[in-house]
XYZ file of C-alpha atoms in Angstrom:
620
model
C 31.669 -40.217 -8.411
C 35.009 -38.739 -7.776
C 34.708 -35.727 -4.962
C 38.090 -33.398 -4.500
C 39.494 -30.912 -2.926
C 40.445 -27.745 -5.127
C 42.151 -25.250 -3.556
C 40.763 -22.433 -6.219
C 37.212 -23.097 -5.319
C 36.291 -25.249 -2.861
C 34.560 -28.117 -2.349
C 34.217 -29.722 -6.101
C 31.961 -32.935 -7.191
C 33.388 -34.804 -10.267
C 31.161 -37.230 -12.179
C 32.999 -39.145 -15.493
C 30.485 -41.620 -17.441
C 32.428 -43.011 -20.586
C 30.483 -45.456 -22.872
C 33.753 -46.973 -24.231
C 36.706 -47.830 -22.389
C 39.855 -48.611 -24.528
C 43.426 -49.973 -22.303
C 46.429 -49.890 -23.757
C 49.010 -53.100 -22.807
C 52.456 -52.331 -21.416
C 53.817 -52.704 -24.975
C 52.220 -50.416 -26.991
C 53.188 -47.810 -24.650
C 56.618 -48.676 -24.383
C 56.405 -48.343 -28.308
C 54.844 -44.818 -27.957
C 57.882 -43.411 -25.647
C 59.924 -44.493 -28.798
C 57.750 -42.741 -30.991
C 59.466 -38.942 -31.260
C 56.912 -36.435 -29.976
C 54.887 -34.249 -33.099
C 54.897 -30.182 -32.002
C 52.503 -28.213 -33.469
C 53.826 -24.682 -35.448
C 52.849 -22.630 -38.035
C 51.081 -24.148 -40.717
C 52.881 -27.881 -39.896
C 53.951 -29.706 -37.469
C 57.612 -31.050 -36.760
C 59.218 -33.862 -34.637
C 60.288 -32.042 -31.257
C 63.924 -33.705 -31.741
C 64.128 -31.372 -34.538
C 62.681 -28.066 -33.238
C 65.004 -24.953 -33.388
C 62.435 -22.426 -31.615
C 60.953 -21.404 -28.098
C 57.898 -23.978 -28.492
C 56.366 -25.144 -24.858
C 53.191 -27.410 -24.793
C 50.430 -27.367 -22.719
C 48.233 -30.793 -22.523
C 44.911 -30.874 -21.497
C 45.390 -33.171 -18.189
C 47.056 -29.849 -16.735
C 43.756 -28.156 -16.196
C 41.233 -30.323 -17.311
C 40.427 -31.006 -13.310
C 40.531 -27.344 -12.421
C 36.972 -25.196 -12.730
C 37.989 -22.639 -15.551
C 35.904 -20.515 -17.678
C 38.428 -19.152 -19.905
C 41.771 -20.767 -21.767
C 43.630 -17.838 -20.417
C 43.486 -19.868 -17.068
C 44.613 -23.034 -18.889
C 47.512 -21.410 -19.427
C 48.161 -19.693 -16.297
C 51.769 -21.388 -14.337
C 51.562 -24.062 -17.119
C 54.304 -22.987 -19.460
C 57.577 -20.710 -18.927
C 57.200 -17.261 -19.662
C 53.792 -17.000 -20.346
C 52.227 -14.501 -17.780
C 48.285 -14.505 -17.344
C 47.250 -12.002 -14.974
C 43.358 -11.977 -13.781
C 42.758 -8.183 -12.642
C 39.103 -9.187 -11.171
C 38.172 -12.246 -9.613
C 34.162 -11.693 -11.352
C 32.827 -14.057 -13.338
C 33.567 -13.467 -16.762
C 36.481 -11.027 -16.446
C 38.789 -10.795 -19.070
C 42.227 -12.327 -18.341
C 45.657 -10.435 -19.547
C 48.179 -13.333 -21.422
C 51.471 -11.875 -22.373
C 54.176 -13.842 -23.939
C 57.228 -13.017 -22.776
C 56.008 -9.203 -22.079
C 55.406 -6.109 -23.448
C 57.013 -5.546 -27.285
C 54.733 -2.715 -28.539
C 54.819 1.036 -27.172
C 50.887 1.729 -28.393
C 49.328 -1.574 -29.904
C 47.716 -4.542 -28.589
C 50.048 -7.037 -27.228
C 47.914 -10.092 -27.078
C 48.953 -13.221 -28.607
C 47.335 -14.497 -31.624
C 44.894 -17.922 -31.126
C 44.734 -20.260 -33.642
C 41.954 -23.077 -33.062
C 42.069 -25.701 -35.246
C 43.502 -23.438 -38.002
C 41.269 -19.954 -37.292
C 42.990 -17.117 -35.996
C 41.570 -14.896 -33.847
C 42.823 -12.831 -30.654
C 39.708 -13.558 -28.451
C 39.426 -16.501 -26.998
C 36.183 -15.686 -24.185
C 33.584 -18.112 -24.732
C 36.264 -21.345 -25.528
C 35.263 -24.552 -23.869
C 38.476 -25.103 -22.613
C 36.344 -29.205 -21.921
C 37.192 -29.347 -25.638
C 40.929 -28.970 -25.723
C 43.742 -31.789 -26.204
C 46.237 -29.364 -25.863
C 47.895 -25.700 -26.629
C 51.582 -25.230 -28.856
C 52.994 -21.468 -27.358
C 55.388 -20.052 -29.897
C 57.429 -17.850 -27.986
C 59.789 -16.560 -29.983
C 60.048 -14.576 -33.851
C 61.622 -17.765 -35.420
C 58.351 -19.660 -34.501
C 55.668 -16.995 -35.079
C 57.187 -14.627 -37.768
C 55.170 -17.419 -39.876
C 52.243 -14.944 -38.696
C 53.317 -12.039 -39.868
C 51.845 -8.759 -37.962
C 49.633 -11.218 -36.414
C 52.107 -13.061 -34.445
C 53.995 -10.374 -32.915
C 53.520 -10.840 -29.366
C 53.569 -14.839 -29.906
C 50.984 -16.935 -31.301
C 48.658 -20.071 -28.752
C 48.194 -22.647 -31.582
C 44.846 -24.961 -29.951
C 43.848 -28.557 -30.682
C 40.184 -29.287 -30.080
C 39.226 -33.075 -29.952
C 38.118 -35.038 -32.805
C 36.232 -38.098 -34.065
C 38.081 -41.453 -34.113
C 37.279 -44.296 -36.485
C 36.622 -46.496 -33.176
C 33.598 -47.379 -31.557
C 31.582 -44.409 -30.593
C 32.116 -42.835 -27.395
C 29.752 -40.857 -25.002
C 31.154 -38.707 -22.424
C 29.495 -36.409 -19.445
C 31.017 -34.846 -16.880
C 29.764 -32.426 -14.522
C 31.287 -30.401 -11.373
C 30.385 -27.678 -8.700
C 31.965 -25.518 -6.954
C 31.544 -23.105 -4.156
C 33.595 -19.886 -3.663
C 33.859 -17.322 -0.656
C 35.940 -14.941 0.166
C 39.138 -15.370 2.577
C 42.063 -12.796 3.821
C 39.278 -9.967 4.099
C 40.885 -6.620 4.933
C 40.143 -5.928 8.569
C 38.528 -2.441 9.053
C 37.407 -0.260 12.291
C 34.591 -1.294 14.173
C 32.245 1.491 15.113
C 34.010 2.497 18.405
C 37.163 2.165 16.906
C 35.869 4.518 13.906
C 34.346 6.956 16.638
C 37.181 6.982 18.587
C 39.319 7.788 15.303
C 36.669 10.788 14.577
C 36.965 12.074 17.935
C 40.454 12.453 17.671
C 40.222 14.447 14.587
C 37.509 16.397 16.022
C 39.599 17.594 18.869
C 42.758 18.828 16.567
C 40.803 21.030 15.098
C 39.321 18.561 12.120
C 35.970 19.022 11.503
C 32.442 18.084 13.340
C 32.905 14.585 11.827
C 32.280 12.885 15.409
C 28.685 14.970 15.727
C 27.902 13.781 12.693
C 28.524 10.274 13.588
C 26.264 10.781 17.225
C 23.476 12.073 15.327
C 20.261 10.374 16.601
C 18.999 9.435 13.769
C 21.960 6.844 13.005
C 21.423 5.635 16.826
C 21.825 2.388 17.496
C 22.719 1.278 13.637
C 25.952 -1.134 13.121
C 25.862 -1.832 9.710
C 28.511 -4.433 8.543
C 29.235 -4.017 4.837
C 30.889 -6.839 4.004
C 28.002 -9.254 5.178
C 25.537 -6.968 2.759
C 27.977 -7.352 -0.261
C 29.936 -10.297 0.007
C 27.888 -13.982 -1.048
C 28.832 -17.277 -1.331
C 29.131 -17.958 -5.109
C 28.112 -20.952 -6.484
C 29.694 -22.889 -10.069
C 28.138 -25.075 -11.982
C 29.787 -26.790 -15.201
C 28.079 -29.762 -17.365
C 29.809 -30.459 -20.731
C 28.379 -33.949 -22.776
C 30.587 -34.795 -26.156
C 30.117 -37.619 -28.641
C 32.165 -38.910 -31.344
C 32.202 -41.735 -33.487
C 33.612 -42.763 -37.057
C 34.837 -44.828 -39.628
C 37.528 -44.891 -42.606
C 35.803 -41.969 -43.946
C 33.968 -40.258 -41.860
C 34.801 -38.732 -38.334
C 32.683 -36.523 -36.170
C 32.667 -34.771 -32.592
C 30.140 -33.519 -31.090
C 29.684 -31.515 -27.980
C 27.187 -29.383 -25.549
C 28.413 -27.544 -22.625
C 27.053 -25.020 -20.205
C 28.771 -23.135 -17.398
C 26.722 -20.879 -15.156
C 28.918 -19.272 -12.213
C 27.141 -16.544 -9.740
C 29.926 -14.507 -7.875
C 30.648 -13.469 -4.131
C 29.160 -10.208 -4.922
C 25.632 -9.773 -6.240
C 24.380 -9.501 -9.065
C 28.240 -10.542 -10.883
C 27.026 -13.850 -12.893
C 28.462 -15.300 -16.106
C 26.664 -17.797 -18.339
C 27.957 -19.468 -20.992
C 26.431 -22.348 -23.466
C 28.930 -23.554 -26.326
C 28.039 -26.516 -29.122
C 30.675 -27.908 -31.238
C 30.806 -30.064 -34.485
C 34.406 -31.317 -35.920
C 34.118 -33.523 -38.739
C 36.397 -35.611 -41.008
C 35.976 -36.910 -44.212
C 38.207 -38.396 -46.626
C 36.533 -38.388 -49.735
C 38.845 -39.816 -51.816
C 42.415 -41.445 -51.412
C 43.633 -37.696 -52.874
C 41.125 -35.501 -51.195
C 39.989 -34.692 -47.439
C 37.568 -32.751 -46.162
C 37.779 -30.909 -42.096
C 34.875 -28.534 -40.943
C 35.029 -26.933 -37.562
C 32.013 -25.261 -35.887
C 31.534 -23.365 -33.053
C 28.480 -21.774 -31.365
C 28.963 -19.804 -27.939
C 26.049 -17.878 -26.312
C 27.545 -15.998 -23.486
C 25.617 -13.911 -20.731
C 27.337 -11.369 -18.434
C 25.768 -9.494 -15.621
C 28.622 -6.973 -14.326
C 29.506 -5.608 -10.743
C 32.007 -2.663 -10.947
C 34.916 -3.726 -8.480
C 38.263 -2.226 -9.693
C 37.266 1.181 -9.824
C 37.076 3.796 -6.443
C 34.203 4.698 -4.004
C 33.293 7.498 -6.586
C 33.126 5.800 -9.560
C 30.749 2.958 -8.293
C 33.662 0.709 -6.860
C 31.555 -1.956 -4.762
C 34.496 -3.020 -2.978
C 36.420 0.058 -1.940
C 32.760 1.694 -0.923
C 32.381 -1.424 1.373
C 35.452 -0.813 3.587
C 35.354 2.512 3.670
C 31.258 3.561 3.932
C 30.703 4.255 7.654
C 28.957 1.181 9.926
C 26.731 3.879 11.937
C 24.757 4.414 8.269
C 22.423 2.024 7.150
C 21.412 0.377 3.980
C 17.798 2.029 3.250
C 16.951 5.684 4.234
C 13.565 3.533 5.478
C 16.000 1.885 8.553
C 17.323 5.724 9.923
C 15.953 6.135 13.307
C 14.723 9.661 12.765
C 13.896 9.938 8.803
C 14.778 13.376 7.366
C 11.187 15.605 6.167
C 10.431 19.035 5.063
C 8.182 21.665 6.713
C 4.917 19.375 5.130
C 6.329 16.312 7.144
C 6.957 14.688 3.772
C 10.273 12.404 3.525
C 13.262 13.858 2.056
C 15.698 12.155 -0.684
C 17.589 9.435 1.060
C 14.630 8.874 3.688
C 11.796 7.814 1.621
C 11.314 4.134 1.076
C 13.232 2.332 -1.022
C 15.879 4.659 -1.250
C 19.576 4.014 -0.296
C 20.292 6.249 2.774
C 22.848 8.922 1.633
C 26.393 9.085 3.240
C 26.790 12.394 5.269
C 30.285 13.184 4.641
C 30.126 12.571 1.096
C 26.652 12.058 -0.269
C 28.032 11.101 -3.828
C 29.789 8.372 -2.016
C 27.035 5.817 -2.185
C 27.078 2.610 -0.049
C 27.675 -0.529 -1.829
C 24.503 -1.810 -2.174
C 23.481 1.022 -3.644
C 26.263 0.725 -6.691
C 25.008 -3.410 -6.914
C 21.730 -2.041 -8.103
C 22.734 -0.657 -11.231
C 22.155 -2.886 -14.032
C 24.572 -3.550 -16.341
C 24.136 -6.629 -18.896
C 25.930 -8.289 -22.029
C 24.917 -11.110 -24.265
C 26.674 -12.133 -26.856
C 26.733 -14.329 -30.014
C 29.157 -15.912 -31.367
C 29.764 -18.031 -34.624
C 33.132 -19.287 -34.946
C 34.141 -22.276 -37.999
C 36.342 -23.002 -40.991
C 36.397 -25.404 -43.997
C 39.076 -26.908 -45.071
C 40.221 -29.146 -47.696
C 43.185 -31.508 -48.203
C 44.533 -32.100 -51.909
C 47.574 -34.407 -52.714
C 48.540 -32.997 -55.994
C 51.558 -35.227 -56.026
C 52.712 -37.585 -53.986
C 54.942 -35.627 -51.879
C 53.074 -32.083 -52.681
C 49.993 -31.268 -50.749
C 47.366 -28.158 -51.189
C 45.417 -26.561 -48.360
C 42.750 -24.054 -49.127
C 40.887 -22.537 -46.183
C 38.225 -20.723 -45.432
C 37.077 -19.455 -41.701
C 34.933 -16.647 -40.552
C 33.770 -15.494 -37.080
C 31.304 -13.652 -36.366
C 30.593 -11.736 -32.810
C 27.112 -9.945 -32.303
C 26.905 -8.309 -28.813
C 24.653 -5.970 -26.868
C 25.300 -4.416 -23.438
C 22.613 -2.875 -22.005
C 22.673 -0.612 -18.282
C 20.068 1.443 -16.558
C 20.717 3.277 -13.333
C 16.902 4.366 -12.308
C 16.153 7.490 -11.155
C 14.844 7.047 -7.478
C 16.882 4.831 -5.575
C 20.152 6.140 -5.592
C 21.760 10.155 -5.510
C 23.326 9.783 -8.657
C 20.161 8.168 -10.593
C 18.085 11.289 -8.952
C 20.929 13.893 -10.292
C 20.804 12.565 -13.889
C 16.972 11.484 -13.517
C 17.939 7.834 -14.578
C 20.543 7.311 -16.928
C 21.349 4.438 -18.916
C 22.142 3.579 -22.943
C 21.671 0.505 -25.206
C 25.797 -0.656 -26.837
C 25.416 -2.715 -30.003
C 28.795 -4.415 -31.819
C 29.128 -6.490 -34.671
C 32.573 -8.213 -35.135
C 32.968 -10.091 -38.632
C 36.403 -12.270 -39.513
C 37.175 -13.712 -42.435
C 40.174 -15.043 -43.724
C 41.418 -17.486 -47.062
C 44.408 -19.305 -47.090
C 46.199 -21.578 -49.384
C 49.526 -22.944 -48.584
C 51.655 -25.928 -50.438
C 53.475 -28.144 -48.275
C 56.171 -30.410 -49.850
C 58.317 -33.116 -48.270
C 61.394 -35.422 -49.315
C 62.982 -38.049 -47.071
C 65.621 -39.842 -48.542
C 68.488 -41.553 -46.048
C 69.910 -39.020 -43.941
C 67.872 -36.151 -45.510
C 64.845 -34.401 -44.633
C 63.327 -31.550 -46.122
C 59.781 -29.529 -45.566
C 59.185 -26.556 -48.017
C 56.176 -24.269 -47.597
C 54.262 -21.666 -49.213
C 51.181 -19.896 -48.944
C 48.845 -16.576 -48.577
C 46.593 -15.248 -46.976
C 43.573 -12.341 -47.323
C 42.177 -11.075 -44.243
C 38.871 -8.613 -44.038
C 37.582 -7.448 -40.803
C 34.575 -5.553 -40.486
C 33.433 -4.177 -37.443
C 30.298 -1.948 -36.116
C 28.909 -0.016 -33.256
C 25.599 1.585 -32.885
C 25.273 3.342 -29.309
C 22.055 4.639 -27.900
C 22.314 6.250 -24.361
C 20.585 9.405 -22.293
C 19.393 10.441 -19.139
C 16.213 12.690 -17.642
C 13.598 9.900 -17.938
C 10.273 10.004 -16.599
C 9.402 9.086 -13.053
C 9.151 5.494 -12.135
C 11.244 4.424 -15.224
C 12.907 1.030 -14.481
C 14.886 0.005 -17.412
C 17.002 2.075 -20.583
C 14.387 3.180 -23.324
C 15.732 5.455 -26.115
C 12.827 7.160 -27.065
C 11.798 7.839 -23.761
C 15.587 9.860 -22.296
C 14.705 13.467 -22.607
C 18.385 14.383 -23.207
C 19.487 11.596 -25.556
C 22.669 10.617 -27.955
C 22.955 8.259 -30.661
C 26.613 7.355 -32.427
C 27.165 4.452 -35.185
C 30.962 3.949 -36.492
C 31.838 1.052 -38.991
C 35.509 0.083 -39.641
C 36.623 -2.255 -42.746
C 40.274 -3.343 -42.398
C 41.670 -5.458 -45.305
C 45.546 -7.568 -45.128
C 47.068 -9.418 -47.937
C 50.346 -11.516 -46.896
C 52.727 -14.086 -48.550
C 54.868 -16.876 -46.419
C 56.777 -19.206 -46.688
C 58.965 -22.100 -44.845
C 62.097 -23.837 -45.472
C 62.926 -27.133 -42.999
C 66.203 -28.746 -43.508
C 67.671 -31.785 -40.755
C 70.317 -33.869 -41.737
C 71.649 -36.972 -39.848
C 68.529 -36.372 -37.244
C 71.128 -34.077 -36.027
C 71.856 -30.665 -37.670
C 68.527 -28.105 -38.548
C 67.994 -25.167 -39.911
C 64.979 -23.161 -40.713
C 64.100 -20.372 -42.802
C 60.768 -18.490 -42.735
C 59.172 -15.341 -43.674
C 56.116 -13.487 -44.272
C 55.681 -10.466 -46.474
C 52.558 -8.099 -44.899
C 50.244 -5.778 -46.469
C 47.813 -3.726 -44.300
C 45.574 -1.236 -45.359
C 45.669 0.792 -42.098
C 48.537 2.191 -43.669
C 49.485 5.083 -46.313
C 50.290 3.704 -49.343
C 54.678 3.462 -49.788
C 54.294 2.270 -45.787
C 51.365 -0.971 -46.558
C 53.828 -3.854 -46.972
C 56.386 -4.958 -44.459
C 58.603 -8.313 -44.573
C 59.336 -10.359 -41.344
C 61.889 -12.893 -41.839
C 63.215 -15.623 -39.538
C 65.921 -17.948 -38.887
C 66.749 -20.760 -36.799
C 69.220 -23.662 -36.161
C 69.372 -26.654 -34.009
C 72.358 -29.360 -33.243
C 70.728 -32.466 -31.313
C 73.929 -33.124 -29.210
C 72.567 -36.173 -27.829
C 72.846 -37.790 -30.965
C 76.587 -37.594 -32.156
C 78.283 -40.686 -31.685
C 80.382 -39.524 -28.650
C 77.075 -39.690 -26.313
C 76.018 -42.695 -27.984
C 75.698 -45.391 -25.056
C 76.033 -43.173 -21.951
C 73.508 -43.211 -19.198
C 73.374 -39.863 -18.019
C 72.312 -37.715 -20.824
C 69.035 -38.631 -22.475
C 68.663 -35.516 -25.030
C 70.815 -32.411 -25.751
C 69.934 -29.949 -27.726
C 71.884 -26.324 -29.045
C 69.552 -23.792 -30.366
C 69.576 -20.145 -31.701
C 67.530 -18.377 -33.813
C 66.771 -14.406 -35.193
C 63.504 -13.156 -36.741
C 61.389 -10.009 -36.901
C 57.713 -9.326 -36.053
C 55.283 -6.432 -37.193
C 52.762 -5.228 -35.344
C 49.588 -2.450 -36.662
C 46.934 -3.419 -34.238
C 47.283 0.216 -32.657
C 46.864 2.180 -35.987
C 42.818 2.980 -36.441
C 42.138 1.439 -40.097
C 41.751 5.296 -41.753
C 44.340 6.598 -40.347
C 46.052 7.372 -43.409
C 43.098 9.553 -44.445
C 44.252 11.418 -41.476
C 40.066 11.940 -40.763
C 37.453 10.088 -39.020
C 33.902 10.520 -39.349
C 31.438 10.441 -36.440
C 27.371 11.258 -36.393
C 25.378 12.374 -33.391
C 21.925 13.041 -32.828
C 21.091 15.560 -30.840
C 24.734 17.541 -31.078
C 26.310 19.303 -33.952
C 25.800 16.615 -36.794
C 28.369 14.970 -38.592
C 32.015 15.933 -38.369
C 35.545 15.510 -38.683
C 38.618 15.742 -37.129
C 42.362 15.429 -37.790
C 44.083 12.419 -36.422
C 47.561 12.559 -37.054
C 49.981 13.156 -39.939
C 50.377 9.342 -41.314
C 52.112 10.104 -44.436
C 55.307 8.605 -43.062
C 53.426 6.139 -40.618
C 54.809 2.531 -40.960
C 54.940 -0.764 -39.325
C 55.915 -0.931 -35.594
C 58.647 -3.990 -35.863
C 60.215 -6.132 -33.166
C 63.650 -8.190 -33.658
C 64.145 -10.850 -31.608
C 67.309 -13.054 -30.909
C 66.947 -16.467 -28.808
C 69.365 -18.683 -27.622
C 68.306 -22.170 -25.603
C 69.841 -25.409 -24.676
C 67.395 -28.011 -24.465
């Protein structure tokens, strides 16, 4: 058992058991330094002597001791200008990743993922126990291989695989706790009397009378020790792989369950895994990639104000002398029958007088708010030596996302459940990705030559869903979101095909392991747009001189490597256009409103791609 110190979460138990324990003698390794380093790009890989683009890579030991729950957090301070930014420390929060910033005015500037050879921009759920390591290409000479796709950079990940070695069992397992520190200090109750007072006399209003009322006598309620927990982290992640000549395979099962420092934030995740290998014969190979992740998400509102159901804000700024329950006021509030009023009776949240739709912040962590969510992510891919320097790809990968959120405020407990007489709704989603590729690849070496030409396409179909169910006015003593029982209730369902053809290519030239230039382009269609605007072409072009290597720095001691680069290229980006746009209509249904009908987008006769040049320079 290995126990550290981790300054992100506390105390944090490490247990390793390996089955198989392989050491490598001082030689080989010597060998391996001499062995020129392989970077992963687009479709291909090239020696990092030769690489002519912004490329950084991220290996696994960089994070693989540090309690994450999303890749985003991988990459966070582990490659140059990459910027992750976390806007909520919940469980579960998404995580912003932009690539050397913004370069869109309106669409999505999120860099494409591509795990083991699927693309997709969401990366929540990823077992970041799985990863070797992540290829960032920065710049449009690297990712205009991608097309529209690429624009705001591309995070190419390597998942393990199966070795034809002796089979290998690994577990390891870690927890963490987490509390908070630096907590904003606040007035105490005489200091937020005294403040009142002061007020009070300049005229303000009665706020101190208020504050002496006897029926908050002799309450001191400190919010932050209602709200604030100690969370607790729990990771366990077991892979197995094994193999031959023919057949590889890994396996793995990993579960994360993380509670947060405020109640009832909690994230669960359970992801299974199954690469596999085969070479069938010596001119075809096989490689299958599947991914399941279950993911559970129970949600505490934090970055939003006092009135909107922030927990946070509402617990620095709800005053001490109230209490959590109307049930703990020292004179309860009742009308001329002695019967309890709102706010008084039991188990409701005592109502703040200033402000009553100012609730405290317990009263906000008592909504319910829930997501689970499915996802199916794989590919199959083939490997075909046509000749022997000519080699075929075809691919096929689909994922799949099927996710419900589900929220209920009752109508009892709290003022704003007793104004709408419990509200709540029922959000369904289906996301489906597919794509097919097929790309040629063909090399030549030959003395001081070396040349790598590619080609390929690609056809892309999303299809996406949502069918909505929410309401309000439900009977008394309702305690979770039923459709048919809202008196005043709403239903919406919207569907969304999107369809992209594209054609790329690569050209890969180094001479003398010292002078190379690349080529590369990618010609887009997208049927988001009106038909004259669909296609757009994205070139790129790059060159590299490998200093280093003349034969005036041949010998010296002081300069290992040296490398000149430059490079141009252009990116596309249509992730901000709706995928009817240029019908100029969109179609919506509601029950219980007006029925079906439409309304005028914009004008998208003349609507075309949203393009980005980019020009880098870099000495290596």
């Amino acid at each position: 058992m290995n126990v550290k110190i981790s300054k992100n979460l506390g105390l944090v138990a490490v247990l390793y058991f390996t089955s198989h324990f392989h050491a490598q003698t001082k030689d080989t390794l010597v060998k391996e330094r001499k062995i020129d380093e392989v970077v992963l790009i687009g479709y291909g890989s090239v020696k990092k002597s030769n690489l002519t683009s912004a490329v950084s890579t991220v290996k696994a030991d960089a994070f693989e001791d540090r309690p994450l729950y999303n890749v985003g957090q991988a990459l966070q301070g582990n490659a140059a200008g990459v910027n992750v930014v976390q806007s909520s420390g919940k469980p579960g929060a998404s995580l912003d990743v932009k690539i050397r910033g913004n370069n869109s005015i309106s669409s999505s500037v999120s860099p494409l993922y591509v795990v083991d050879g699927i693309q997709t921009f969401d990366i929540s759920g990823i077992n970041t126990d799985d990863i070797v390591d992540m290829t960032i290409l920065k710049d449009a000479t690297s990712a205009a291989i991608y097309g529209i796709n690429g624009s705001s950079g591309v995070v190419i990940i390597t998942t393990k695989r199966g070795k034809a070695a002796k089979p290998q069992l690994n577990f390891n397992a870690y927890w963490g706790v987490s509390k908070t520190v630096n907590n904003i200090d606040v007035l105490n109750l005489d200091q937020y009397k005294s403040l009142l007072a002061d007020i009070q006399a300049n005229g303000g209003s009665n706020y101190l009378d208020t504050a002496n009322n006897p029926k908050y006598a002799g309450i001191n309620t400190n919010w932050r020790d209602e709200v604030f927990r100690t969370g607790f982290d729990q990771n366990y992640n077991v892979n197995y792989s094994f193999g031959n000549e023919k057949v590889r395979a890994y396996t793995a099962l990993g579960y994360q369950g993380i509670d947060g420092i405020i109640d009832p934030a909690r994230f669960d995740r359970v992801s299974a895994k199954l690469n596999l290998d085969a070479k069938i014969t010596d001119w075809l190979k096989l490689a299958a990639n599947f991914n399941y992740i279950n993911t559970g998400l129970k949600n505490t509102n934090d970055n939003l104000g006092t009135s909107r159901g922030g927990v946070i804000l509402s617990a620095l700024n709800t005053p001490s002398f109230l209490p959590v329950y109307g049930s703990q006021l020292a004179i309860r509030d009742t009308d001329v029958s002695g019967n309890y009023l709102d706010g008084s009776k039991d188990g409701q949240f005592a109502l703040n007088p200033f402000q009553s739709s100012w609730e405290n912040p317990v009263a906000y962590q008592s909504r319910k708010n829930k997501t689970q969510t499915h996802r199916f992510l794989s590919n199959l891919g083939l490997e075909v030596n046509v000749l022997k320097n000519l080699v075929w790809k075809p691919t096929i990968s689909f994922d799949y996302i099927d996710s419900n959120n589900d929220q209920f405020t009752d109508g009892y407990q709290t003022s704003y459940g007793r104004e709408k007489k419990g509200i709540g709704g029922d959000y369904s989603s289906t996301y489906q990705d597919m794509n097919i590729e097929n790309t040629l690849t063909y090399t030549l070496k030959s003395g001081s030559h070396d040349l790598s030409l590619l080609g390929g396409n690609q056809i892309h179909e999303k299809r996406n869903s949502w069918h909505n169910y929410w309401g309000d006015n439900f009977p008394e003593g309702t305690t979770a979101f039923s459709f048919d029982n809202a008196t005043n209730r709403h239903e919406s369902l919207v569907k969304e095909h999107f369809r992209e053809v594209s054609f790329f290519g690569r050209a890969l030239y180094t001479f003398n392991n010292k002078y190379t230039v690349m080529g590369v382009f990618r010609y887009n269609g997208s049927s988001a747009l009106a038909p004259g605007n669909k296609w757009g072409f994205f070139p790129g072009v790059s060159a590299a001189w490998m200093v280093s290597n003349e034969d005036f720095l041949a010998g010296n001691r002081i300069v290992s490597e040296l490398k000149l680069r430059g490079g141009w290229g252009k990116t596309g980006n249509a992730s901000g256009i709706p995928p009817y746009s240029h019908y100029n209509l969109e179609r919506q249904t509601e029950l219980g409103g007006t029925g079906v009908w439409y309304t005028r987008q914009w004008d998208s006769g003349d609507l075309g791609w949203e393009t980005t040049t980019d020009t880098n320079v870099g000495l290596d």
